[in-house]
Amino acid sequence: MVKKLKKTYETPNEGWSEERIQREEELKEEYGLNNKKEIYKAQSQLRSFRRKARELVSEEDDSEAVNDIKQRAHDIGLVKGNAELEDLFTLNVTDFLDRRLQTAVNRRGYSDTVNEARQLVVHGHVYVDGQRVNVPGYLLTKQEEKNLEVRRPEPEEEVEEENDTTEEESQDSEESEEEGGEE
């Protein structure tokens, strides 16, 4: 039986809010996002972190879970190593968008624009820990960011032999066209 996938994001409750739409358009432009769904995914991830932190603040006796969530936020690069649980409440959407693979490729200077960075990722030129990653929204951990590399393809050099064969083929096709026209 195949597991049915469910949405990993929530859309805004009010469909039309000029301020929200402007803010989303600015984020799309700054981070090179294709659609607003990518913003909504980042907002859902942020909401999830905050929800877990709120639950842990109210419990206070589960120190292992507190350490786990702080360690996860630290590994992703959202907070510093000595951060408190309350620091998770100060995070915003841009913190998550900054950790995306597409953004990291652009910020490290492998591309001139965020859109070029997205193209490099989607076309499979980006490797993380030696593995090809072609998902622009992949959240990089700090460790993976150190092992990020871009392998641009080498420009192909034209071989003279290939040019000779294409000329011969074009002459053959011209001759066959002339013969066909005479009949």
PDB file of C-alpha atoms in Angstrom:
ATOM      1  CA  MET A   1       0.000   0.000   0.000  1.00  0.00           C
ATOM      2  CA  VAL A   2       1.346   3.410  -0.953  1.00  0.00           C
ATOM      3  CA  LYS A   3       1.501   6.048   1.727  1.00  0.00           C
ATOM      4  CA  LYS A   4      -0.523   9.093   0.743  1.00  0.00           C
ATOM      5  CA  LEU A   5       1.427  12.328   0.948  1.00  0.00           C
ATOM      6  CA  LYS A   6      -0.111  15.314   2.648  1.00  0.00           C
ATOM      7  CA  LYS A   7       0.533  19.012   2.300  1.00  0.00           C
ATOM      8  CA  THR A   8       3.602  20.258   4.140  1.00  0.00           C
ATOM      9  CA  TYR A   9       2.364  23.841   4.379  1.00  0.00           C
ATOM     10  CA  GLU A  10      -0.643  25.981   5.190  1.00  0.00           C
ATOM     11  CA  THR A  11      -1.877  28.833   3.060  1.00  0.00           C
ATOM     12  CA  PRO A  12      -2.788  32.163   4.677  1.00  0.00           C
ATOM     13  CA  ASN A  13      -6.265  32.438   6.148  1.00  0.00           C
ATOM     14  CA  GLU A  14      -7.154  35.663   4.428  1.00  0.00           C
ATOM     15  CA  GLY A  15      -6.814  35.467   0.686  1.00  0.00           C
ATOM     16  CA  TRP A  16      -6.276  39.145   0.015  1.00  0.00           C
ATOM     17  CA  SER A  17      -4.036  41.292   2.149  1.00  0.00           C
ATOM     18  CA  GLU A  18      -2.015  43.888   0.289  1.00  0.00           C
ATOM     19  CA  GLU A  19       0.677  44.098   2.980  1.00  0.00           C
ATOM     20  CA  ARG A  20       1.164  40.309   3.093  1.00  0.00           C
ATOM     21  CA  ILE A  21       1.220  40.019  -0.700  1.00  0.00           C
ATOM     22  CA  GLN A  22       3.854  42.773  -0.972  1.00  0.00           C
ATOM     23  CA  ARG A  23       5.999  41.124   1.701  1.00  0.00           C
ATOM     24  CA  GLU A  24       5.733  37.756  -0.081  1.00  0.00           C
ATOM     25  CA  GLU A  25       6.665  39.296  -3.435  1.00  0.00           C
ATOM     26  CA  GLU A  26       9.746  40.880  -1.851  1.00  0.00           C
ATOM     27  CA  LEU A  27      10.765  37.506  -0.400  1.00  0.00           C
ATOM     28  CA  LYS A  28      10.209  35.810  -3.778  1.00  0.00           C
ATOM     29  CA  GLU A  29      12.433  38.386  -5.451  1.00  0.00           C
ATOM     30  CA  GLU A  30      15.166  38.352  -2.790  1.00  0.00           C
ATOM     31  CA  TYR A  31      15.437  34.562  -2.486  1.00  0.00           C
ATOM     32  CA  GLY A  32      14.637  33.629  -6.103  1.00  0.00           C
ATOM     33  CA  LEU A  33      11.578  31.575  -5.207  1.00  0.00           C
ATOM     34  CA  ASN A  34       9.360  30.295  -7.999  1.00  0.00           C
ATOM     35  CA  ASN A  35       6.090  30.522  -6.127  1.00  0.00           C
ATOM     36  CA  LYS A  36       4.593  31.458  -2.794  1.00  0.00           C
ATOM     37  CA  LYS A  37       4.248  27.818  -1.796  1.00  0.00           C
ATOM     38  CA  GLU A  38       7.962  27.849  -0.985  1.00  0.00           C
ATOM     39  CA  ILE A  39       7.382  30.754   1.418  1.00  0.00           C
ATOM     40  CA  TYR A  40       4.445  28.908   2.996  1.00  0.00           C
ATOM     41  CA  LYS A  41       6.640  25.824   3.536  1.00  0.00           C
ATOM     42  CA  ALA A  42       9.257  27.919   5.344  1.00  0.00           C
ATOM     43  CA  GLN A  43       6.519  29.515   7.459  1.00  0.00           C
ATOM     44  CA  SER A  44       5.198  26.053   8.357  1.00  0.00           C
ATOM     45  CA  GLN A  45       8.672  24.893   9.391  1.00  0.00           C
ATOM     46  CA  LEU A  46       9.021  27.986  11.562  1.00  0.00           C
ATOM     47  CA  ARG A  47       5.573  27.409  13.048  1.00  0.00           C
ATOM     48  CA  SER A  48       6.523  23.809  13.832  1.00  0.00           C
ATOM     49  CA  PHE A  49       9.712  24.846  15.655  1.00  0.00           C
ATOM     50  CA  ARG A  50       7.818  27.451  17.678  1.00  0.00           C
ATOM     51  CA  ARG A  51       5.009  25.027  18.527  1.00  0.00           C
ATOM     52  CA  LYS A  52       7.485  22.436  19.821  1.00  0.00           C
ATOM     53  CA  ALA A  53       9.340  25.096  21.820  1.00  0.00           C
ATOM     54  CA  ARG A  54       6.073  26.336  23.366  1.00  0.00           C
ATOM     55  CA  GLU A  55       5.134  22.813  24.409  1.00  0.00           C
ATOM     56  CA  LEU A  56       8.574  22.266  25.947  1.00  0.00           C
ATOM     57  CA  VAL A  57       8.493  25.577  27.842  1.00  0.00           C
ATOM     58  CA  SER A  58       5.241  24.560  29.468  1.00  0.00           C
ATOM     59  CA  GLU A  59       6.512  21.076  30.410  1.00  0.00           C
ATOM     60  CA  GLU A  60      10.015  22.066  31.614  1.00  0.00           C
ATOM     61  CA  ASP A  61      10.755  18.540  32.893  1.00  0.00           C
ATOM     62  CA  ASP A  62      11.745  17.003  29.571  1.00  0.00           C
ATOM     63  CA  SER A  63      15.330  18.245  29.321  1.00  0.00           C
ATOM     64  CA  GLU A  64      16.210  15.642  26.682  1.00  0.00           C
ATOM     65  CA  ALA A  65      13.548  16.977  24.292  1.00  0.00           C
ATOM     66  CA  VAL A  66      14.675  20.553  24.992  1.00  0.00           C
ATOM     67  CA  ASN A  67      18.261  19.622  24.138  1.00  0.00           C
ATOM     68  CA  ASP A  68      17.081  17.823  20.991  1.00  0.00           C
ATOM     69  CA  ILE A  69      15.204  20.807  19.605  1.00  0.00           C
ATOM     70  CA  LYS A  70      18.023  23.211  20.503  1.00  0.00           C
ATOM     71  CA  GLN A  71      20.538  20.860  18.871  1.00  0.00           C
ATOM     72  CA  ARG A  72      18.388  20.568  15.727  1.00  0.00           C
ATOM     73  CA  ALA A  73      18.107  24.369  15.456  1.00  0.00           C
ATOM     74  CA  HIS A  74      21.854  24.689  16.026  1.00  0.00           C
ATOM     75  CA  ASP A  75      22.696  22.008  13.422  1.00  0.00           C
ATOM     76  CA  ILE A  76      20.590  23.782  10.815  1.00  0.00           C
ATOM     77  CA  GLY A  77      22.293  27.047  11.717  1.00  0.00           C
ATOM     78  CA  LEU A  78      19.256  28.884  13.025  1.00  0.00           C
ATOM     79  CA  VAL A  79      20.703  29.634  16.475  1.00  0.00           C
ATOM     80  CA  LYS A  80      24.111  29.785  18.157  1.00  0.00           C
ATOM     81  CA  GLY A  81      25.472  26.879  20.189  1.00  0.00           C
ATOM     82  CA  ASN A  82      24.654  28.345  23.602  1.00  0.00           C
ATOM     83  CA  ALA A  83      21.115  29.416  22.661  1.00  0.00           C
ATOM     84  CA  GLU A  84      18.206  29.113  25.028  1.00  0.00           C
ATOM     85  CA  LEU A  85      14.810  27.680  24.205  1.00  0.00           C
ATOM     86  CA  GLU A  86      13.359  31.207  24.147  1.00  0.00           C
ATOM     87  CA  ASP A  87      15.674  32.074  21.239  1.00  0.00           C
ATOM     88  CA  LEU A  88      13.527  29.860  19.017  1.00  0.00           C
ATOM     89  CA  PHE A  89      10.709  32.372  19.434  1.00  0.00           C
ATOM     90  CA  THR A  90      12.793  35.134  17.843  1.00  0.00           C
ATOM     91  CA  LEU A  91      13.267  33.214  14.568  1.00  0.00           C
ATOM     92  CA  ASN A  92      11.528  34.428  11.439  1.00  0.00           C
ATOM     93  CA  VAL A  93      10.904  33.141   7.900  1.00  0.00           C
ATOM     94  CA  THR A  94      14.078  34.683   6.491  1.00  0.00           C
ATOM     95  CA  ASP A  95      16.152  32.553   8.885  1.00  0.00           C
ATOM     96  CA  PHE A  96      14.786  29.432   7.193  1.00  0.00           C
ATOM     97  CA  LEU A  97      15.055  30.884   3.681  1.00  0.00           C
ATOM     98  CA  ASP A  98      18.714  31.738   4.379  1.00  0.00           C
ATOM     99  CA  ARG A  99      19.443  28.050   5.064  1.00  0.00           C
ATOM    100  CA  ARG A 100      18.121  26.863   1.691  1.00  0.00           C
ATOM    101  CA  LEU A 101      20.588  25.273  -0.733  1.00  0.00           C
ATOM    102  CA  GLN A 102      19.713  27.774  -3.447  1.00  0.00           C
ATOM    103  CA  THR A 103      20.548  30.696  -1.157  1.00  0.00           C
ATOM    104  CA  ALA A 104      23.782  29.085   0.048  1.00  0.00           C
ATOM    105  CA  VAL A 105      25.001  28.540  -3.527  1.00  0.00           C
ATOM    106  CA  ASN A 106      24.367  32.197  -4.322  1.00  0.00           C
ATOM    107  CA  ARG A 107      25.857  33.601  -1.112  1.00  0.00           C
ATOM    108  CA  ARG A 108      29.042  31.560  -1.462  1.00  0.00           C
ATOM    109  CA  GLY A 109      29.674  33.173  -4.840  1.00  0.00           C
ATOM    110  CA  TYR A 110      29.055  30.207  -7.115  1.00  0.00           C
ATOM    111  CA  SER A 111      26.444  32.226  -9.021  1.00  0.00           C
ATOM    112  CA  ASP A 112      25.795  35.839  -9.862  1.00  0.00           C
ATOM    113  CA  THR A 113      22.055  35.759  -9.107  1.00  0.00           C
ATOM    114  CA  VAL A 114      19.711  33.636  -7.011  1.00  0.00           C
ATOM    115  CA  ASN A 115      17.956  32.510 -10.179  1.00  0.00           C
ATOM    116  CA  GLU A 116      21.252  31.267 -11.599  1.00  0.00           C
ATOM    117  CA  ALA A 117      21.861  29.468  -8.304  1.00  0.00           C
ATOM    118  CA  ARG A 118      18.473  27.783  -8.612  1.00  0.00           C
ATOM    119  CA  GLN A 119      19.322  26.672 -12.152  1.00  0.00           C
ATOM    120  CA  LEU A 120      22.658  25.213 -10.999  1.00  0.00           C
ATOM    121  CA  VAL A 121      20.871  23.240  -8.290  1.00  0.00           C
ATOM    122  CA  VAL A 122      18.019  22.008 -10.481  1.00  0.00           C
ATOM    123  CA  HIS A 123      20.384  20.969 -13.294  1.00  0.00           C
ATOM    124  CA  GLY A 124      22.368  18.809 -10.867  1.00  0.00           C
ATOM    125  CA  HIS A 125      25.642  20.738 -10.686  1.00  0.00           C
ATOM    126  CA  VAL A 126      25.573  21.075  -6.878  1.00  0.00           C
ATOM    127  CA  TYR A 127      26.990  18.407  -4.566  1.00  0.00           C
ATOM    128  CA  VAL A 128      26.621  18.188  -0.792  1.00  0.00           C
ATOM    129  CA  ASP A 129      28.960  15.742   0.951  1.00  0.00           C
ATOM    130  CA  GLY A 130      29.734  14.237  -2.461  1.00  0.00           C
ATOM    131  CA  GLN A 131      26.039  13.555  -3.208  1.00  0.00           C
ATOM    132  CA  ARG A 132      24.211  15.358  -6.005  1.00  0.00           C
ATOM    133  CA  VAL A 133      21.340  17.421  -4.626  1.00  0.00           C
ATOM    134  CA  ASN A 134      18.883  18.965  -7.069  1.00  0.00           C
ATOM    135  CA  VAL A 135      16.321  20.377  -4.632  1.00  0.00           C
ATOM    136  CA  PRO A 136      16.634  24.174  -4.240  1.00  0.00           C
ATOM    137  CA  GLY A 137      14.633  24.114  -1.004  1.00  0.00           C
ATOM    138  CA  TYR A 138      16.914  21.592   0.713  1.00  0.00           C
ATOM    139  CA  LEU A 139      17.797  22.886   4.205  1.00  0.00           C
ATOM    140  CA  LEU A 140      21.549  22.726   4.706  1.00  0.00           C
ATOM    141  CA  THR A 141      23.046  21.909   8.056  1.00  0.00           C
ATOM    142  CA  LYS A 142      26.195  23.769   9.071  1.00  0.00           C
ATOM    143  CA  GLN A 143      28.272  20.636   8.476  1.00  0.00           C
ATOM    144  CA  GLU A 144      26.838  20.130   4.991  1.00  0.00           C
ATOM    145  CA  GLU A 145      27.444  23.768   4.121  1.00  0.00           C
ATOM    146  CA  LYS A 146      31.177  23.244   4.657  1.00  0.00           C
ATOM    147  CA  ASN A 147      31.119  20.366   2.156  1.00  0.00           C
ATOM    148  CA  LEU A 148      29.146  22.207  -0.521  1.00  0.00           C
ATOM    149  CA  GLU A 149      30.645  22.191  -4.002  1.00  0.00           C
ATOM    150  CA  VAL A 150      29.518  23.185  -7.462  1.00  0.00           C
ATOM    151  CA  ARG A 151      30.797  21.265 -10.455  1.00  0.00           C
ATOM    152  CA  ARG A 152      30.125  23.296 -13.562  1.00  0.00           C
ATOM    153  CA  PRO A 153      30.225  21.332 -16.793  1.00  0.00           C
ATOM    154  CA  GLU A 154      33.245  21.816 -19.033  1.00  0.00           C
ATOM    155  CA  PRO A 155      32.467  23.593 -22.296  1.00  0.00           C
ATOM    156  CA  GLU A 156      32.581  21.045 -25.105  1.00  0.00           C
ATOM    157  CA  GLU A 157      35.258  21.644 -27.713  1.00  0.00           C
ATOM    158  CA  GLU A 158      34.267  21.189 -31.340  1.00  0.00           C
ATOM    159  CA  VAL A 159      36.096  18.410 -33.077  1.00  0.00           C
ATOM    160  CA  GLU A 160      37.070  19.023 -36.704  1.00  0.00           C
ATOM    161  CA  GLU A 161      36.104  15.480 -37.680  1.00  0.00           C
ATOM    162  CA  GLU A 162      32.520  16.070 -36.581  1.00  0.00           C
ATOM    163  CA  ASN A 163      32.367  19.184 -38.756  1.00  0.00           C
ATOM    164  CA  ASP A 164      33.672  17.201 -41.765  1.00  0.00           C
ATOM    165  CA  THR A 165      31.003  14.515 -41.368  1.00  0.00           C
ATOM    166  CA  THR A 166      28.209  17.041 -41.017  1.00  0.00           C
ATOM    167  CA  GLU A 167      29.343  18.774 -44.217  1.00  0.00           C
ATOM    168  CA  GLU A 168      29.370  15.444 -46.076  1.00  0.00           C
ATOM    169  CA  GLU A 169      25.904  14.598 -44.761  1.00  0.00           C
ATOM    170  CA  SER A 170      24.537  17.990 -45.791  1.00  0.00           C
ATOM    171  CA  GLN A 171      25.989  17.549 -49.323  1.00  0.00           C
ATOM    172  CA  ASP A 172      24.445  14.069 -49.551  1.00  0.00           C
ATOM    173  CA  SER A 173      21.050  15.408 -48.501  1.00  0.00           C
ATOM    174  CA  GLU A 174      21.267  18.253 -51.047  1.00  0.00           C
ATOM    175  CA  GLU A 175      22.087  15.778 -53.819  1.00  0.00           C
ATOM    176  CA  SER A 176      19.169  13.537 -52.861  1.00  0.00           C
ATOM    177  CA  GLU A 177      16.817  16.552 -52.866  1.00  0.00           C
ATOM    178  CA  GLU A 178      18.006  17.525 -56.372  1.00  0.00           C
ATOM    179  CA  GLU A 179      17.446  13.986 -57.631  1.00  0.00           C
ATOM    180  CA  GLY A 180      13.965  13.917 -56.132  1.00  0.00           C
ATOM    181  CA  GLY A 181      13.061  17.212 -57.832  1.00  0.00           C
ATOM    182  CA  GLU A 182      14.005  15.951 -61.323  1.00  0.00           C
ATOM    183  CA  GLU A 183      11.446  13.142 -61.351  1.00  0.00           C
TER     184      GLU A 183
END
